[in-house]
Short mmCIF file of C-alpha atoms in Angstrom, two decimals:
data_model
loop_
_atom_site.label_atom_id
_atom_site.label_comp_id
_atom_site.label_asym_id
_atom_site.label_seq_id
_atom_site.Cartn_x
_atom_site.Cartn_y
_atom_site.Cartn_z
CA LEU W 1 54.80 4.79 -36.12
CA PRO W 2 57.17 5.10 -39.12
CA ALA W 3 58.58 8.47 -39.93
CA GLY W 4 57.23 10.10 -43.04
CA LEU W 5 53.82 8.30 -42.83
CA SER W 6 51.91 11.45 -43.59
CA GLN W 7 54.18 12.10 -46.67
CA TRP W 8 53.63 8.61 -48.04
CA PHE W 9 49.86 8.51 -47.31
CA PRO W 10 48.59 12.09 -47.06
CA ALA W 11 45.08 11.01 -47.68
CA LEU W 12 45.04 8.04 -45.22
CA GLU W 13 41.62 7.40 -43.68
CA VAL W 14 41.94 4.05 -41.85
CA LEU W 15 45.06 3.05 -39.87
CA ASP W 16 45.24 -0.34 -38.17
CA VAL W 17 48.33 -1.01 -36.02
CA SER W 18 46.77 -3.64 -33.80
CA GLY W 19 48.91 -6.39 -32.39
CA THR W 20 52.20 -4.84 -33.32
CA GLY W 21 53.70 -4.41 -29.89
CA LEU W 22 53.48 -0.57 -30.03
CA ALA W 23 54.44 1.10 -26.82
CA GLU W 24 53.90 4.57 -28.16
CA MET W 25 52.54 6.36 -31.21
CA GLY W 26 54.65 9.33 -32.42
CA ALA W 27 53.85 12.78 -33.75
CA GLU W 28 53.49 11.49 -37.25
CA LEU W 29 49.93 10.69 -36.28
CA LEU W 30 49.12 14.37 -35.90
CA SER W 31 49.66 15.13 -39.62
CA LEU W 32 47.09 12.78 -41.08
CA PRO W 33 44.21 15.25 -41.66
CA CYS W 34 41.90 12.67 -43.28
CA LEU W 35 42.20 9.86 -40.68
CA HIS W 36 38.81 8.92 -39.38
CA THR W 37 39.48 5.29 -38.06
CA LEU W 38 42.48 4.42 -35.71
CA LEU W 39 42.68 0.81 -34.49
CA ALA W 40 45.51 0.11 -32.08
CA LYS W 41 44.25 -2.96 -30.12
CA ASN W 42 46.42 -5.43 -28.20
CA ASN W 43 49.55 -3.36 -27.92
CA ARG W 44 51.59 -1.99 -25.02
CA LEU W 45 50.15 1.50 -24.96
CA GLY W 46 49.46 3.11 -21.70
CA GLY W 47 52.64 4.56 -20.31
CA PRO W 48 53.72 8.06 -20.20
CA GLY W 49 54.17 9.46 -23.74
CA SER W 50 52.40 6.53 -25.45
CA LEU W 51 50.11 8.96 -27.22
CA PRO W 52 51.47 12.10 -29.02
CA LYS W 53 51.15 15.44 -27.34
CA GLY W 54 48.64 17.82 -29.08
CA LEU W 55 46.36 15.02 -30.00
CA GLY W 56 43.45 16.88 -28.85
CA GLN W 57 44.37 20.01 -30.96
CA ALA W 58 45.42 18.22 -34.13
CA PRO W 59 43.26 17.85 -37.17
CA LEU W 60 42.38 14.49 -35.69
CA ALA W 61 40.31 16.20 -33.07
CA ARG W 62 37.83 16.94 -36.03
CA SER W 63 38.41 14.12 -38.34
CA LEU W 64 38.67 11.01 -36.08
CA ARG W 65 35.42 9.11 -35.74
CA VAL W 66 36.58 5.57 -34.49
CA LEU W 67 39.19 4.97 -31.95
CA ASN W 68 39.91 1.46 -30.61
CA LEU W 69 42.63 1.21 -27.80
CA SER W 70 41.31 -2.03 -26.20
CA GLY W 71 43.81 -4.49 -24.97
CA ASN W 72 46.44 -2.07 -23.86
CA ARG W 73 47.78 -0.83 -20.43
CA PHE W 74 45.90 2.32 -19.74
CA ALA W 75 45.22 2.89 -16.07
CA ASP W 76 43.28 6.12 -16.78
CA VAL W 77 41.37 7.54 -19.68
CA PRO W 78 44.01 9.93 -21.34
CA PRO W 79 42.60 13.40 -20.92
CA MET W 80 43.56 14.24 -24.57
CA LEU W 81 41.12 11.62 -25.79
CA LEU W 82 38.25 13.60 -24.34
CA ARG W 83 39.16 16.48 -26.67
CA LEU W 84 38.39 14.33 -29.76
CA ARG W 85 34.96 15.87 -30.08
CA GLY W 86 34.18 14.18 -33.33
CA LEU W 87 34.45 10.61 -31.91
CA ARG W 88 31.50 8.34 -32.54
CA SER W 89 33.02 5.11 -31.33
CA LEU W 90 35.53 4.72 -28.40
CA SER W 91 36.83 1.33 -27.26
CA LEU W 92 39.07 1.06 -24.11
CA GLY W 93 38.17 -2.47 -23.15
CA GLY W 94 40.69 -4.90 -21.58
CA ASN W 95 42.87 -2.11 -20.04
CA ARG W 96 43.49 -1.21 -16.32
CA LEU W 97 40.91 1.47 -15.85
CA HIS W 98 39.50 1.91 -12.37
CA SER W 99 37.16 4.89 -13.14
CA ILE W 100 35.38 6.85 -15.81
CA PRO W 101 36.25 10.45 -15.76
CA PRO W 102 33.29 12.87 -15.39
CA ASP W 103 34.69 14.75 -18.47
CA ILE W 104 33.50 11.86 -20.64
CA GLN W 105 30.51 14.09 -21.09
CA GLU W 106 32.55 16.24 -23.56
CA LEU W 107 32.36 13.49 -26.21
CA ARG W 108 28.85 14.55 -27.21
CA SER W 109 28.93 12.83 -30.61
CA LEU W 110 29.77 9.44 -29.04
CA GLU W 111 27.43 6.63 -30.09
CA PHE W 112 29.38 3.57 -28.99
CA LEU W 113 31.43 3.29 -25.76
CA TYR W 114 33.18 0.03 -24.88
CA LEU W 115 34.72 -0.12 -21.42
CA GLY W 116 34.36 -3.80 -20.69
CA GLY W 117 37.10 -5.89 -18.97
CA ASN W 118 38.53 -3.18 -16.65
CA PHE W 119 38.35 -2.61 -12.87
CA ILE W 120 35.73 0.15 -12.93
CA THR W 121 33.76 0.28 -9.64
CA SER W 122 31.34 3.17 -10.39
CA ILE W 123 29.57 5.02 -13.16
CA PRO W 124 29.75 8.82 -12.99
CA PRO W 125 26.31 10.61 -13.49
CA GLU W 126 27.98 12.72 -16.04
CA LEU W 127 27.90 9.71 -18.43
CA ALA W 128 24.19 10.34 -18.85
CA LYS W 129 25.05 13.59 -20.72
CA LEU W 130 25.92 11.83 -23.92
CA PRO W 131 22.91 12.55 -26.09
CA SER W 132 23.90 10.32 -29.05
CA LEU W 133 24.98 7.21 -27.11
CA LYS W 134 23.34 4.06 -28.38
CA TYR W 135 25.63 1.23 -27.24
CA LEU W 136 27.16 1.30 -23.74
CA VAL W 137 29.31 -1.72 -22.81
CA LEU W 138 30.42 -1.90 -19.09
CA CYS W 139 30.62 -5.70 -18.71
CA ASP W 140 33.26 -7.51 -16.76
CA ASN W 141 33.98 -4.76 -14.30
CA LYS W 142 33.33 -4.28 -10.48
CA ILE W 143 30.29 -1.95 -10.78
CA GLN W 144 28.00 -2.12 -7.71
CA SER W 145 25.27 0.25 -8.72
CA ILE W 146 23.75 2.07 -11.66
CA PRO W 147 23.13 5.82 -11.17
CA PRO W 148 19.43 6.76 -11.86
CA GLN W 149 20.74 9.54 -14.13
CA LEU W 150 21.35 6.90 -16.80
CA ALA W 151 17.66 7.10 -17.62
CA GLN W 152 18.54 10.36 -19.45
CA LEU W 153 20.25 8.38 -22.21
CA HIS W 154 17.20 8.44 -24.39
CA SER W 155 19.04 7.18 -27.46
CA LEU W 156 20.44 4.06 -25.75
CA ARG W 157 19.66 0.76 -27.51
CA SER W 158 22.02 -1.71 -25.77
CA LEU W 159 23.32 -1.77 -22.22
CA SER W 160 25.85 -4.53 -21.26
CA LEU W 161 26.27 -4.86 -17.58
CA HIS W 162 27.03 -8.65 -17.30
CA ASN W 163 29.72 -9.97 -14.82
CA ASN W 164 29.57 -6.99 -12.47
CA LEU W 165 28.55 -6.70 -8.72
CA LEU W 166 25.05 -5.35 -9.19
CA THR W 167 22.46 -6.31 -6.65
CA TYR W 168 19.67 -4.14 -7.99
CA LEU W 169 18.58 -1.87 -10.79
CA PRO W 170 17.15 1.60 -10.30
CA ARG W 171 13.51 1.89 -11.20
CA GLU W 172 14.40 4.86 -13.43
CA ILE W 173 15.90 2.43 -15.88
CA LEU W 174 12.40 1.82 -17.09
CA ASN W 175 12.46 5.29 -18.71
CA LEU W 176 15.07 4.01 -21.34
CA VAL W 177 12.19 3.68 -23.83
CA HIS W 178 14.35 2.63 -26.77
CA LEU W 179 16.36 0.05 -24.91
CA GLU W 180 16.41 -3.22 -26.86
CA GLU W 181 18.94 -5.25 -25.05
CA LEU W 182 19.94 -5.36 -21.33
CA SER W 183 22.65 -7.80 -20.29
CA LEU W 184 22.72 -8.74 -16.67
CA ARG W 185 24.07 -12.31 -16.34
CA GLY W 186 26.87 -12.92 -13.81
CA ASN W 187 25.56 -10.34 -11.33
CA PRO W 188 24.40 -11.01 -7.79
CA LEU W 189 21.06 -9.58 -9.02
CA VAL W 190 20.63 -12.76 -10.94
CA VAL W 191 23.16 -15.33 -9.54
CA ARG W 192 22.21 -14.86 -5.96
CA PHE W 193 18.45 -15.21 -6.76
CA VAL W 194 19.06 -18.44 -8.58
CA ARG W 195 21.24 -19.86 -5.91
CA ASP W 196 18.79 -18.98 -3.20
CA LEU W 197 15.80 -20.53 -4.84
CA THR W 198 15.29 -23.09 -1.99
CA TYR W 199 12.28 -24.49 -0.46
CA ASN W 200 11.98 -25.69 3.14
CA PRO W 201 9.19 -28.15 3.71
CA PRO W 202 6.30 -26.64 5.64
CA SER W 203 5.86 -27.52 9.34
CA LEU W 204 2.80 -29.52 10.58
CA GLN W 205 1.37 -26.26 11.87
CA GLU W 206 1.59 -24.65 8.48
CA LEU W 207 0.05 -27.63 6.73
CA ALA W 208 -2.82 -27.50 9.18
CA GLY W 209 -3.23 -23.83 8.69
CA ARG W 210 -3.17 -24.09 4.88
CA THR W 211 -5.88 -26.75 5.19
CA VAL W 212 -8.00 -24.56 7.41
CA LYS W 213 -7.73 -21.61 5.06
CA THR W 214 -8.03 -23.40 1.70
CA ARG W 215 -11.02 -25.43 2.71
CA ASN W 216 -12.72 -22.71 4.59
CA VAL W 217 -12.90 -24.65 7.84
CA PRO W 218 -15.11 -22.62 10.26
CA TYR W 219 -13.60 -21.68 13.57
CA ALA W 220 -14.24 -19.02 16.29
CA PRO W 221 -11.69 -17.42 18.61
CA SER W 222 -13.06 -19.45 21.37
CA ASP W 223 -12.29 -22.73 19.53
CA LEU W 224 -8.47 -22.05 19.34
CA PRO W 225 -5.63 -20.60 21.30
CA GLU W 226 -5.10 -16.92 20.65
CA THR W 227 -1.66 -17.62 19.19
CA LEU W 228 -3.19 -19.96 16.45
CA VAL W 229 -5.91 -17.43 15.75
CA ARG W 230 -3.24 -14.81 15.10
CA TYR W 231 -1.26 -17.24 13.04
CA LEU W 232 -4.17 -18.01 10.81
CA SER W 233 -4.66 -14.29 10.22
CA LEU W 234 -1.24 -14.05 8.67
CA ALA W 235 -1.92 -16.32 5.62
CA SER W 236 -0.66 -14.96 2.35
CA ASN W 237 -2.40 -15.80 -0.91
CA CYS W 238 -0.37 -17.57 -3.54
CA PRO W 239 0.10 -15.16 -6.56
CA ASN W 240 -0.29 -18.06 -8.91
CA PRO W 241 -3.90 -17.50 -10.27
CA LYS W 242 -4.07 -21.23 -11.14
CA CYS W 243 -3.36 -22.26 -7.55
CA GLY W 244 -5.63 -20.63 -4.97
CA GLY W 245 -3.54 -21.77 -2.18
CA VAL W 246 -2.01 -19.96 0.78
CA TYR W 247 1.28 -19.99 2.69
CA PHE W 248 2.57 -18.74 6.01
CA ASP W 249 6.25 -19.18 6.65
CA SER W 250 7.26 -21.71 3.96
CA CYS W 251 7.33 -20.52 0.39
CA VAL W 252 9.21 -20.76 -2.85
CA ARG W 253 11.18 -17.76 -3.95
CA GLN W 254 11.29 -17.46 -7.70
CA ILE W 255 12.30 -14.97 -10.30
CA LYS W 256 9.47 -13.63 -12.48
CA PHE W 257 10.37 -11.91 -15.64
CA VAL W 258 8.12 -8.81 -15.83
CA ASP W 259 7.34 -7.33 -19.18
CA PHE W 260 7.09 -3.57 -18.67
CA CYS W 261 4.71 -2.22 -21.19
CA GLY W 262 5.94 -4.59 -23.97
CA LYS W 263 9.33 -2.87 -24.01
CA TYR W 264 11.68 -5.41 -22.14
CA ARG W 265 11.55 -7.87 -19.38
CA LEU W 266 13.25 -7.61 -15.99
CA PRO W 267 13.82 -10.10 -13.20
CA LEU W 268 11.80 -9.52 -10.04
CA MET W 269 11.41 -11.76 -7.04
CA HIS W 270 7.97 -13.26 -6.35
CA TYR W 271 6.78 -15.90 -3.90
CA LEU W 272 4.74 -19.13 -4.53
CA CYS W 273 3.28 -21.44 -2.03
CA SER W 274 4.92 -24.70 -3.20
CA PRO W 275 7.29 -26.01 -6.00
CA GLU W 276 4.19 -27.35 -7.75
CA CYS W 277 3.15 -23.81 -8.59
CA SER W 278 6.08 -23.50 -10.92
CA SER W 279 5.67 -26.98 -12.35
CA PRO W 280 3.62 -27.91 -15.41
CA PHE W 281 1.98 -30.63 -13.31
CA SER W 282 0.33 -28.23 -10.80
CA SER W 283 -1.85 -29.92 -8.24
CA ALA W 284 -4.33 -27.06 -8.72
CA SER W 285 -4.57 -27.45 -12.43
CA GLN W 286 -3.27 -30.76 -13.85
CA SER W 287 -4.26 -30.01 -17.38
CA SER W 288 -3.08 -26.36 -17.39
CA THR W 289 0.34 -24.89 -17.94
CA SER W 290 1.97 -23.11 -15.09
CA GLN W 291 2.13 -19.32 -14.71
CA SER W 292 5.80 -19.32 -15.73
CA GLU W 293 5.00 -21.28 -18.93
CA SER W 294 2.19 -18.87 -19.64
CA ASP W 295 4.66 -16.08 -19.47
CA SER W 296 6.87 -17.89 -22.09
CA GLU W 297 3.85 -18.35 -24.36
CA ASP W 298 2.86 -14.69 -24.05
CA GLU W 299 6.41 -13.65 -24.92
CA ALA W 300 6.43 -15.94 -27.98
CA SER W 301 3.20 -14.30 -29.18
CA VAL W 302 4.67 -10.82 -29.20
CA ALA W 303 5.43 -9.49 -32.68
CA ALA W 304 9.11 -9.86 -33.63
CA HIS W 305 9.68 -6.23 -34.09
CA ARG W 306 8.67 -5.53 -30.55
CA MET W 307 10.80 -8.26 -28.98
CA GLN W 308 13.29 -6.72 -26.61
CA LYS W 309 15.26 -8.75 -24.18
CA VAL W 310 17.13 -9.11 -20.95
CA LEU W 311 20.04 -11.49 -21.24
CA LEU W 312 20.59 -13.45 -18.11
CA GLY W 313 22.73 -16.30 -19.26
#
């Protein structure tokens, strides 16, 4: 930063030095008592001495509200940033971070936290101790699980988790009662389910068993071998209320988007007896829409102000 900056602009409130090739910001930054927004995106910051010593004790610790250091070379969150207690927005996307320090909990005024595009593998439970956090962006990392403590983020409105390594979500996430947007696309939670939605044709034994069960063909244990009697007792009812069929070993795995109390929809696996159950031309009800279509119609009928969404693609 140029020498004499504070003398030239003593009342400077917004400073944007993005894309200037900066490798360090000097001590001049510490003498800007009115600065509330500092944008330093897409530079070469991240090495030793790239941020001025004393940043956490300077007037900036009280005045700075927005700090954007995305697109730099930070391998760790600089400890001095965790002393900027007045921060409401912190962006460190597109750096080289591998972890989130537990001391992130010290930024209790934080409302927006952007850490997308790093190499983060886990989320510390301490992150849940940010009472004002509304927007949390952790996309494009290597996160494998979500700590159930995140359910304590009662102010959270948007949670971006797309393009990670998530295979499940903790049930506690349903306690995020103000959540309006949850982005999950590009995770095994979604991708694997879609890829695995295969259907193997039923065997002749299964077809015969389905016919016996759906048409209520009477039989007694003395009429059939014990193994077939046991097999018929294992029939599972198809959950599609418009079908009425059964299945044994052959079924269709499908994602069902479950609306939890009208708040938001999450993908859960369910099983159908055949592909026709997810087709608009169901053999059980030619003139009726499928269950999945009905879900879409129900969603469309929800009042706009209550619509909250899960983004899967």
